[in-house]
Structure formats: structure tokens, C-alpha cells
A tleap script that builds the chain and sets N, CA, C and O, in Angstrom:
source leaprc.protein.ff14SB
mol = sequence {
  NMET ILE GLN ALA ASP LYS ASP ASP VAL GLU
  LEU LEU GLY TYR LEU LYS LEU ASP VAL LEU
  GLY VAL ARG MET LEU SER ALA MET ARG HIE
  CYS LEU ASP GLU ILE ALA ARG THR GLN HIE
  GLU LYS VAL ASP LEU GLU ARG ILE PRO LEU
  ASP ASP GLU PRO THR PHE GLU LEU ILE ALA
  PRO ARG THR PRO SER GLY ALA SER ARG SER
  SER PRO ARG PRO ALA ARG ALA PRO GLN LYS
  LEU GLN PRO THR HIE TRP GLU CTHR
}
set mol.1.N position { -10.315 -16.325 31.284 }
set mol.1.CA position { -11.218 -15.659 30.401 }
set mol.1.C position { -12.054 -14.712 31.254 }
set mol.1.O position { -12.576 -15.088 32.304 }
set mol.2.N position { -12.168 -13.484 30.781 }
set mol.2.CA position { -13.004 -12.506 31.477 }
set mol.2.C position { -13.933 -11.852 30.472 }
set mol.2.O position { -13.658 -11.835 29.273 }
set mol.3.N position { -15.028 -11.316 30.972 }
set mol.3.CA position { -15.931 -10.542 30.137 }
set mol.3.C position { -15.727 -9.084 30.522 }
set mol.3.O position { -15.970 -8.689 31.662 }
set mol.4.N position { -15.278 -8.290 29.556 }
set mol.4.CA position { -15.005 -6.888 29.842 }
set mol.4.C position { -15.100 -6.070 28.566 }
set mol.4.O position { -14.945 -6.596 27.464 }
set mol.5.N position { -15.351 -4.809 28.721 }
set mol.5.CA position { -15.377 -3.869 27.604 }
set mol.5.C position { -13.968 -3.741 27.038 }
set mol.5.O position { -12.984 -3.827 27.773 }
set mol.6.N position { -13.881 -3.536 25.722 }
set mol.6.CA position { -12.561 -3.473 25.078 }
set mol.6.C position { -11.669 -2.386 25.677 }
set mol.6.O position { -10.460 -2.582 25.796 }
set mol.7.N position { -12.240 -1.258 26.051 }
set mol.7.CA position { -11.434 -0.178 26.617 }
set mol.7.C position { -10.939 -0.538 28.019 }
set mol.7.O position { -9.808 -0.217 28.385 }
set mol.8.N position { -11.796 -1.209 28.803 }
set mol.8.CA position { -11.380 -1.634 30.140 }
set mol.8.C position { -10.267 -2.671 30.050 }
set mol.8.O position { -9.322 -2.655 30.839 }
set mol.9.N position { -10.389 -3.567 29.087 }
set mol.9.CA position { -9.369 -4.596 28.898 }
set mol.9.C position { -8.029 -3.954 28.583 }
set mol.9.O position { -6.994 -4.372 29.103 }
set mol.10.N position { -8.051 -2.936 27.730 }
set mol.10.CA position { -6.817 -2.246 27.365 }
set mol.10.C position { -6.195 -1.561 28.582 }
set mol.10.O position { -4.977 -1.592 28.758 }
set mol.11.N position { -7.017 -0.952 29.410 }
set mol.11.CA position { -6.503 -0.300 30.619 }
set mol.11.C position { -5.841 -1.312 31.558 }
set mol.11.O position { -4.870 -0.992 32.244 }
set mol.12.N position { -6.374 -2.524 31.580 }
set mol.12.CA position { -5.799 -3.572 32.419 }
set mol.12.C position { -4.524 -4.157 31.820 }
set mol.12.O position { -3.805 -4.903 32.484 }
set mol.13.N position { -4.247 -3.815 30.561 }
set mol.13.CA position { -3.053 -4.333 29.913 }
set mol.13.C position { -3.249 -5.695 29.269 }
set mol.13.O position { -2.277 -6.376 28.943 }
set mol.14.N position { -4.506 -6.095 29.083 }
set mol.14.CA position { -4.797 -7.382 28.461 }
set mol.14.C position { -5.114 -7.209 26.986 }
set mol.14.O position { -5.380 -6.101 26.520 }
set mol.15.N position { -5.083 -8.294 26.274 }
set mol.15.CA position { -5.433 -8.331 24.862 }
set mol.15.C position { -6.787 -8.988 24.732 }
set mol.15.O position { -6.982 -10.096 25.233 }
set mol.16.N position { -7.739 -8.326 24.064 }
set mol.16.CA position { -9.070 -8.887 23.878 }
set mol.16.C position { -9.122 -9.622 22.551 }
set mol.16.O position { -8.817 -9.054 21.503 }
set mol.17.N position { -9.510 -10.890 22.603 }
set mol.17.CA position { -9.698 -11.692 21.412 }
set mol.17.C position { -11.157 -12.118 21.350 }
set mol.17.O position { -11.651 -12.768 22.271 }
set mol.18.N position { -11.842 -11.764 20.290 }
set mol.18.CA position { -13.243 -12.126 20.120 }
set mol.18.C position { -13.315 -13.420 19.321 }
set mol.18.O position { -13.310 -13.397 18.090 }
set mol.19.N position { -13.381 -14.539 20.019 }
set mol.19.CA position { -13.444 -15.829 19.333 }
set mol.19.C position { -14.740 -16.566 19.629 }
set mol.19.O position { -14.870 -17.742 19.289 }
set mol.20.N position { -15.689 -15.905 20.249 }
set mol.20.CA position { -16.898 -16.588 20.651 }
set mol.20.C position { -18.031 -16.472 19.639 }
set mol.20.O position { -19.101 -17.042 19.854 }
set mol.21.N position { -17.826 -15.760 18.558 }
set mol.21.CA position { -18.855 -15.675 17.533 }
set mol.21.C position { -19.024 -17.014 16.834 }
set mol.21.O position { -18.066 -17.774 16.698 }
set mol.22.N position { -20.228 -17.299 16.398 }
set mol.22.CA position { -20.524 -18.575 15.753 }
set mol.22.C position { -19.644 -18.794 14.523 }
set mol.22.O position { -19.147 -19.899 14.309 }
set mol.23.N position { -19.449 -17.765 13.726 }
set mol.23.CA position { -18.618 -17.914 12.532 }
set mol.23.C position { -17.174 -18.240 12.892 }
set mol.23.O position { -16.540 -19.069 12.239 }
set mol.24.N position { -16.656 -17.589 13.927 }
set mol.24.CA position { -15.285 -17.861 14.337 }
set mol.24.C position { -15.161 -19.273 14.907 }
set mol.24.O position { -14.190 -19.973 14.621 }
set mol.25.N position { -16.136 -19.692 15.710 }
set mol.25.CA position { -16.096 -21.047 16.250 }
set mol.25.C position { -16.177 -22.072 15.125 }
set mol.25.O position { -15.510 -23.105 15.174 }
set mol.26.N position { -16.994 -21.788 14.112 }
set mol.26.CA position { -17.092 -22.682 12.959 }
set mol.26.C position { -15.757 -22.746 12.216 }
set mol.26.O position { -15.334 -23.816 11.778 }
set mol.27.N position { -15.106 -21.608 12.078 }
set mol.27.CA position { -13.807 -21.575 11.402 }
set mol.27.C position { -12.768 -22.362 12.194 }
set mol.27.O position { -11.955 -23.080 11.612 }
set mol.28.N position { -12.793 -22.229 13.504 }
set mol.28.CA position { -11.859 -22.980 14.337 }
set mol.28.C position { -12.112 -24.482 14.222 }
set mol.28.O position { -11.168 -25.268 14.138 }
set mol.29.N position { -13.386 -24.880 14.217 }
set mol.29.CA position { -13.726 -26.302 14.067 }
set mol.29.C position { -13.236 -26.823 12.721 }
set mol.29.O position { -12.692 -27.923 12.626 }
set mol.30.N position { -13.438 -26.011 11.678 }
set mol.30.CA position { -12.993 -26.404 10.340 }
set mol.30.C position { -11.476 -26.592 10.319 }
set mol.30.O position { -10.984 -27.554 9.730 }
set mol.31.N position { -10.743 -25.699 10.943 }
set mol.31.CA position { -9.280 -25.822 11.002 }
set mol.31.C position { -8.869 -27.117 11.695 }
set mol.31.O position { -7.986 -27.830 11.217 }
set mol.32.N position { -9.506 -27.418 12.815 }
set mol.32.CA position { -9.170 -28.647 13.537 }
set mol.32.C position { -9.506 -29.879 12.703 }
set mol.32.O position { -8.751 -30.852 12.695 }
set mol.33.N position { -10.641 -29.837 12.000 }
set mol.33.CA position { -11.022 -30.958 11.129 }
set mol.33.C position { -10.016 -31.124 9.989 }
set mol.33.O position { -9.664 -32.248 9.631 }
set mol.34.N position { -9.556 -30.014 9.422 }
set mol.34.CA position { -8.586 -30.074 8.319 }
set mol.34.C position { -7.228 -30.601 8.788 }
set mol.34.O position { -6.563 -31.339 8.061 }
set mol.35.N position { -6.824 -30.229 9.984 }
set mol.35.CA position { -5.578 -30.765 10.538 }
set mol.35.C position { -5.711 -32.272 10.709 }
set mol.35.O position { -4.799 -33.025 10.367 }
set mol.36.N position { -6.856 -32.712 11.241 }
set mol.36.CA position { -7.070 -34.149 11.428 }
set mol.36.C position { -7.087 -34.879 10.085 }
set mol.36.O position { -6.533 -35.972 9.963 }
set mol.37.N position { -7.721 -34.276 9.079 }
set mol.37.CA position { -7.832 -34.923 7.772 }
set mol.37.C position { -6.492 -34.985 7.041 }
set mol.37.O position { -6.135 -36.016 6.471 }
set mol.38.N position { -5.755 -33.877 7.062 }
set mol.38.CA position { -4.527 -33.811 6.263 }
set mol.38.C position { -3.280 -34.295 6.997 }
set mol.38.O position { -2.357 -34.816 6.372 }
set mol.39.N position { -3.248 -34.129 8.301 }
set mol.39.CA position { -2.064 -34.516 9.072 }
set mol.39.C position { -2.275 -35.795 9.882 }
set mol.39.O position { -1.340 -36.314 10.492 }
set mol.40.N position { -3.522 -36.302 9.882 }
set mol.40.CA position { -3.870 -37.496 10.657 }
set mol.40.C position { -3.499 -37.313 12.125 }
set mol.40.O position { -2.973 -38.213 12.779 }
set mol.41.N position { -3.793 -36.115 12.611 }
set mol.41.CA position { -3.462 -35.757 13.991 }
set mol.41.C position { -4.628 -34.991 14.588 }
set mol.41.O position { -5.121 -34.032 13.992 }
set mol.42.N position { -5.067 -35.414 15.764 }
set mol.42.CA position { -6.153 -34.711 16.440 }
set mol.42.C position { -5.553 -33.691 17.409 }
set mol.42.O position { -4.765 -34.050 18.284 }
set mol.43.N position { -5.925 -32.435 17.252 }
set mol.43.CA position { -5.437 -31.375 18.131 }
set mol.43.C position { -6.418 -31.224 19.287 }
set mol.43.O position { -7.606 -30.982 19.072 }
set mol.44.N position { -5.930 -31.364 20.486 }
set mol.44.CA position { -6.738 -31.158 21.690 }
set mol.44.C position { -6.386 -29.785 22.236 }
set mol.44.O position { -5.322 -29.600 22.826 }
set mol.45.N position { -7.270 -28.834 22.044 }
set mol.45.CA position { -6.999 -27.455 22.462 }
set mol.45.C position { -6.741 -27.339 23.957 }
set mol.45.O position { -6.012 -26.446 24.392 }
set mol.46.N position { -7.325 -28.224 24.741 }
set mol.46.CA position { -7.119 -28.200 26.197 }
set mol.46.C position { -5.695 -28.584 26.580 }
set mol.46.O position { -5.240 -28.268 27.679 }
set mol.47.N position { -4.998 -29.255 25.688 }
set mol.47.CA position { -3.645 -29.719 26.001 }
set mol.47.C position { -2.547 -28.792 25.487 }
set mol.47.O position { -1.366 -29.041 25.725 }
set mol.48.N position { -2.921 -27.742 24.796 }
set mol.48.CA position { -1.911 -26.787 24.322 }
set mol.48.C position { -1.444 -25.978 25.528 }
set mol.48.O position { -2.267 -25.370 26.213 }
set mol.49.N position { -0.162 -25.959 25.795 }
set mol.49.CA position { 0.340 -25.223 26.966 }
set mol.49.C position { 0.027 -23.723 26.863 }
set mol.49.O position { 0.036 -23.142 25.777 }
set mol.50.N position { -0.244 -23.127 28.006 }
set mol.50.CA position { -0.560 -21.701 28.036 }
set mol.50.C position { 0.652 -20.828 27.742 }
set mol.50.O position { 0.512 -19.621 27.549 }
set mol.51.N position { 1.833 -21.422 27.705 }
set mol.51.CA position { 3.042 -20.666 27.380 }
set mol.51.C position { 3.712 -21.247 26.130 }
set mol.51.O position { 4.938 -21.232 26.013 }
set mol.52.N position { 2.899 -21.760 25.195 }
set mol.52.CA position { 3.409 -22.391 23.972 }
set mol.52.C position { 4.114 -21.357 23.097 }
set mol.52.O position { 3.470 -20.529 22.453 }
set mol.53.N position { 5.435 -21.418 23.084 }
set mol.53.CA position { 6.249 -20.411 22.383 }
set mol.53.C position { 5.915 -20.276 20.891 }
set mol.53.O position { 5.804 -19.149 20.409 }
set mol.54.N position { 5.750 -21.369 20.142 }
set mol.54.CA position { 5.409 -21.208 18.716 }
set mol.54.C position { 4.096 -20.454 18.496 }
set mol.54.O position { 3.955 -19.715 17.522 }
set mol.55.N position { 3.141 -20.646 19.405 }
set mol.55.CA position { 1.870 -19.927 19.291 }
set mol.55.C position { 2.099 -18.429 19.413 }
set mol.55.O position { 1.580 -17.654 18.610 }
set mol.56.N position { 2.859 -18.021 20.394 }
set mol.56.CA position { 3.095 -16.594 20.599 }
set mol.56.C position { 3.970 -15.991 19.512 }
set mol.56.O position { 3.874 -14.797 19.231 }
set mol.57.N position { 4.815 -16.796 18.904 }
set mol.57.CA position { 5.580 -16.299 17.759 }
set mol.57.C position { 4.656 -16.002 16.584 }
set mol.57.O position { 4.920 -15.088 15.804 }
set mol.58.N position { 3.569 -16.771 16.453 }
set mol.58.CA position { 2.614 -16.537 15.377 }
set mol.58.C position { 1.732 -15.317 15.614 }
set mol.58.O position { 1.425 -14.585 14.673 }
set mol.59.N position { 1.319 -15.088 16.867 }
set mol.59.CA position { 0.383 -13.986 17.120 }
set mol.59.C position { 1.067 -12.667 17.442 }
set mol.59.O position { 0.393 -11.640 17.527 }
set mol.60.N position { 2.361 -12.659 17.620 }
set mol.60.CA position { 3.057 -11.417 17.958 }
set mol.60.C position { 4.159 -11.096 16.959 }
set mol.60.O position { 5.298 -10.854 17.356 }
set mol.61.N position { 3.837 -11.091 15.665 }
set mol.61.CA position { 4.886 -10.772 14.688 }
set mol.61.C position { 5.265 -9.293 14.738 }
set mol.61.O position { 4.556 -8.472 15.319 }
set mol.62.N position { 6.363 -8.985 14.135 }
set mol.62.CA position { 6.828 -7.592 14.097 }
set mol.62.C position { 6.090 -6.767 13.050 }
set mol.62.O position { 6.134 -5.537 13.091 }
set mol.63.N position { 5.420 -7.418 12.123 }
set mol.63.CA position { 4.664 -6.691 11.103 }
set mol.63.C position { 3.205 -7.066 11.202 }
set mol.63.O position { 2.890 -8.192 11.588 }
set mol.64.N position { 2.281 -6.141 10.860 }
set mol.64.CA position { 0.846 -6.422 10.968 }
set mol.64.C position { 0.429 -7.577 10.076 }
set mol.64.O position { 0.943 -7.747 8.971 }
set mol.65.N position { -0.516 -8.372 10.577 }
set mol.65.CA position { -0.975 -9.532 9.829 }
set mol.65.C position { -2.331 -9.311 9.191 }
set mol.65.O position { -2.786 -10.151 8.415 }
set mol.66.N position { -2.989 -8.203 9.497 }
set mol.66.CA position { -4.307 -7.971 8.939 }
set mol.66.C position { -5.371 -8.793 9.633 }
set mol.66.O position { -6.396 -9.105 9.027 }
set mol.67.N position { -5.155 -9.152 10.884 }
set mol.67.CA position { -6.091 -10.010 11.597 }
set mol.67.C position { -7.337 -9.276 12.074 }
set mol.67.O position { -8.309 -9.917 12.474 }
set mol.68.N position { -7.329 -7.985 12.042 }
set mol.68.CA position { -8.467 -7.221 12.542 }
set mol.68.C position { -9.541 -7.067 11.479 }
set mol.68.O position { -9.248 -6.839 10.306 }
set mol.69.N position { -10.793 -7.195 11.910 }
set mol.69.CA position { -11.922 -7.032 10.992 }
set mol.69.C position { -12.228 -5.571 10.736 }
set mol.69.O position { -12.541 -5.193 9.607 }
set mol.70.N position { -12.142 -4.739 11.772 }
set mol.70.CA position { -12.652 -3.386 11.646 }
set mol.70.C position { -11.625 -2.283 11.830 }
set mol.70.O position { -11.830 -1.160 11.369 }
set mol.71.N position { -10.542 -2.586 12.488 }
set mol.71.CA position { -9.583 -1.540 12.801 }
set mol.71.C position { -8.177 -2.128 12.863 }
set mol.71.O position { -8.002 -3.254 13.327 }
set mol.72.N position { -7.191 -1.395 12.410 }
set mol.72.CA position { -5.823 -1.899 12.532 }
set mol.72.C position { -5.315 -1.878 13.970 }
set mol.72.O position { -4.336 -2.550 14.293 }
set mol.73.N position { -5.975 -1.109 14.832 }
set mol.73.CA position { -5.508 -0.983 16.207 }
set mol.73.C position { -5.422 -2.326 16.933 }
set mol.73.O position { -4.379 -2.626 17.513 }
set mol.74.N position { -6.501 -3.164 16.926 }
set mol.74.CA position { -6.366 -4.458 17.600 }
set mol.74.C position { -5.306 -5.355 16.960 }
set mol.74.O position { -4.663 -6.142 17.654 }
set mol.75.N position { -5.121 -5.243 15.652 }
set mol.75.CA position { -4.126 -6.072 14.981 }
set mol.75.C position { -2.719 -5.721 15.431 }
set mol.75.O position { -1.827 -6.566 15.366 }
set mol.76.N position { -2.503 -4.500 15.884 }
set mol.76.CA position { -1.179 -4.078 16.351 }
set mol.76.C position { -0.934 -4.434 17.811 }
set mol.76.O position { 0.207 -4.400 18.271 }
set mol.77.N position { -1.992 -4.775 18.545 }
set mol.77.CA position { -1.844 -5.025 19.981 }
set mol.77.C position { -0.831 -6.116 20.294 }
set mol.77.O position { 0.024 -5.905 21.155 }
set mol.78.N position { -0.882 -7.287 19.630 }
set mol.78.CA position { 0.133 -8.305 19.961 }
set mol.78.C position { 1.549 -7.831 19.679 }
set mol.78.O position { 2.476 -8.207 20.398 }
set mol.79.N position { 1.737 -7.012 18.647 }
set mol.79.CA position { 3.074 -6.494 18.359 }
set mol.79.C position { 3.552 -5.600 19.483 }
set mol.79.O position { 4.704 -5.668 19.911 }
set mol.80.N position { 2.644 -4.762 19.954 }
set mol.80.CA position { 2.997 -3.806 21.000 }
set mol.80.C position { 3.209 -4.512 22.350 }
set mol.80.O position { 4.157 -4.209 23.074 }
set mol.81.N position { 2.327 -5.443 22.672 }
set mol.81.CA position { 2.370 -6.082 23.985 }
set mol.81.C position { 3.353 -7.241 24.067 }
set mol.81.O position { 3.852 -7.545 25.151 }
set mol.82.N position { 3.647 -7.904 22.928 }
set mol.82.CA position { 4.558 -9.049 22.884 }
set mol.82.C position { 4.223 -10.076 23.972 }
set mol.82.O position { 5.057 -10.348 24.836 }
set mol.83.N position { 3.004 -10.656 23.939 }
set mol.83.CA position { 2.631 -11.630 24.977 }
set mol.83.C position { 3.514 -12.873 24.896 }
set mol.83.O position { 4.016 -13.232 23.831 }
set mol.84.N position { 3.690 -13.517 26.046 }
set mol.84.CA position { 4.499 -14.742 26.105 }
set mol.84.C position { 3.767 -15.895 26.770 }
set mol.84.O position { 4.255 -17.025 26.742 }
set mol.85.N position { 2.588 -15.636 27.377 }
set mol.85.CA position { 1.811 -16.702 28.003 }
set mol.85.C position { 0.383 -16.235 28.224 }
set mol.85.O position { 0.102 -15.037 28.248 }
set mol.86.N position { -0.525 -17.210 28.387 }
set mol.86.CA position { -1.921 -16.921 28.744 }
set mol.86.C position { -2.035 -17.058 30.248 }
set mol.86.O position { -1.327 -17.860 30.858 }
set mol.87.N position { -2.917 -16.285 30.845 }
set mol.87.CA position { -3.169 -16.431 32.268 }
set mol.87.C position { -4.554 -17.043 32.442 }
set mol.87.O position { -5.476 -16.745 31.681 }
set mol.88.N position { -4.689 -17.896 33.445 }
set mol.88.CA position { -5.980 -18.529 33.693 }
set mol.88.C position { -6.606 -17.968 34.939 }
set mol.88.O position { -7.703 -18.377 35.316 }
savepdb mol mol.pdb
quit
């Protein structure tokens, strides 16, 4: 995880994901709680492999998913970059 301006991140060839907002963290917590409630399974985010193929299949589809709040440009980034792993 790095702290960088969106334009600098793009120049470095990285994808910027803004998940640190309180609303987004609340949404993530709600998702984990719902998985535990409905699937009776606790998801440990620390144990998800950094090269989890199903995860990258979800975030790098060939068609836009509408994931961007303000601009279609960030929503197209995973399609263009086709990430396959996270770097630590």
C-alpha cells in the first residue's frame, strides 16, 4: 500500500483503489457480516492470497462494471491493465 496522487500512481503503472473512506469500510464490514450470516463462513481478509485468481477475474472484466463514482476512466483501468496479483 502506498500513498500517492492518482496521476503519479498511473505513471507508475499501478491501479489506485480508494477503500479507506468510512463509508467504504462500513460497506466492506457489512459484506463480511452478511457472508458470515448467510454462508456461516468467516472471511479473513489477511488470508486471501495476493494472487487469488477468482478475485482478479472479478475486478478485471472485459466490460465496464460501473464501479467508478465520478469518472468512467478508473472503472476501465482494471480492463486495460489486466492485473493478476497484488504486490506488498
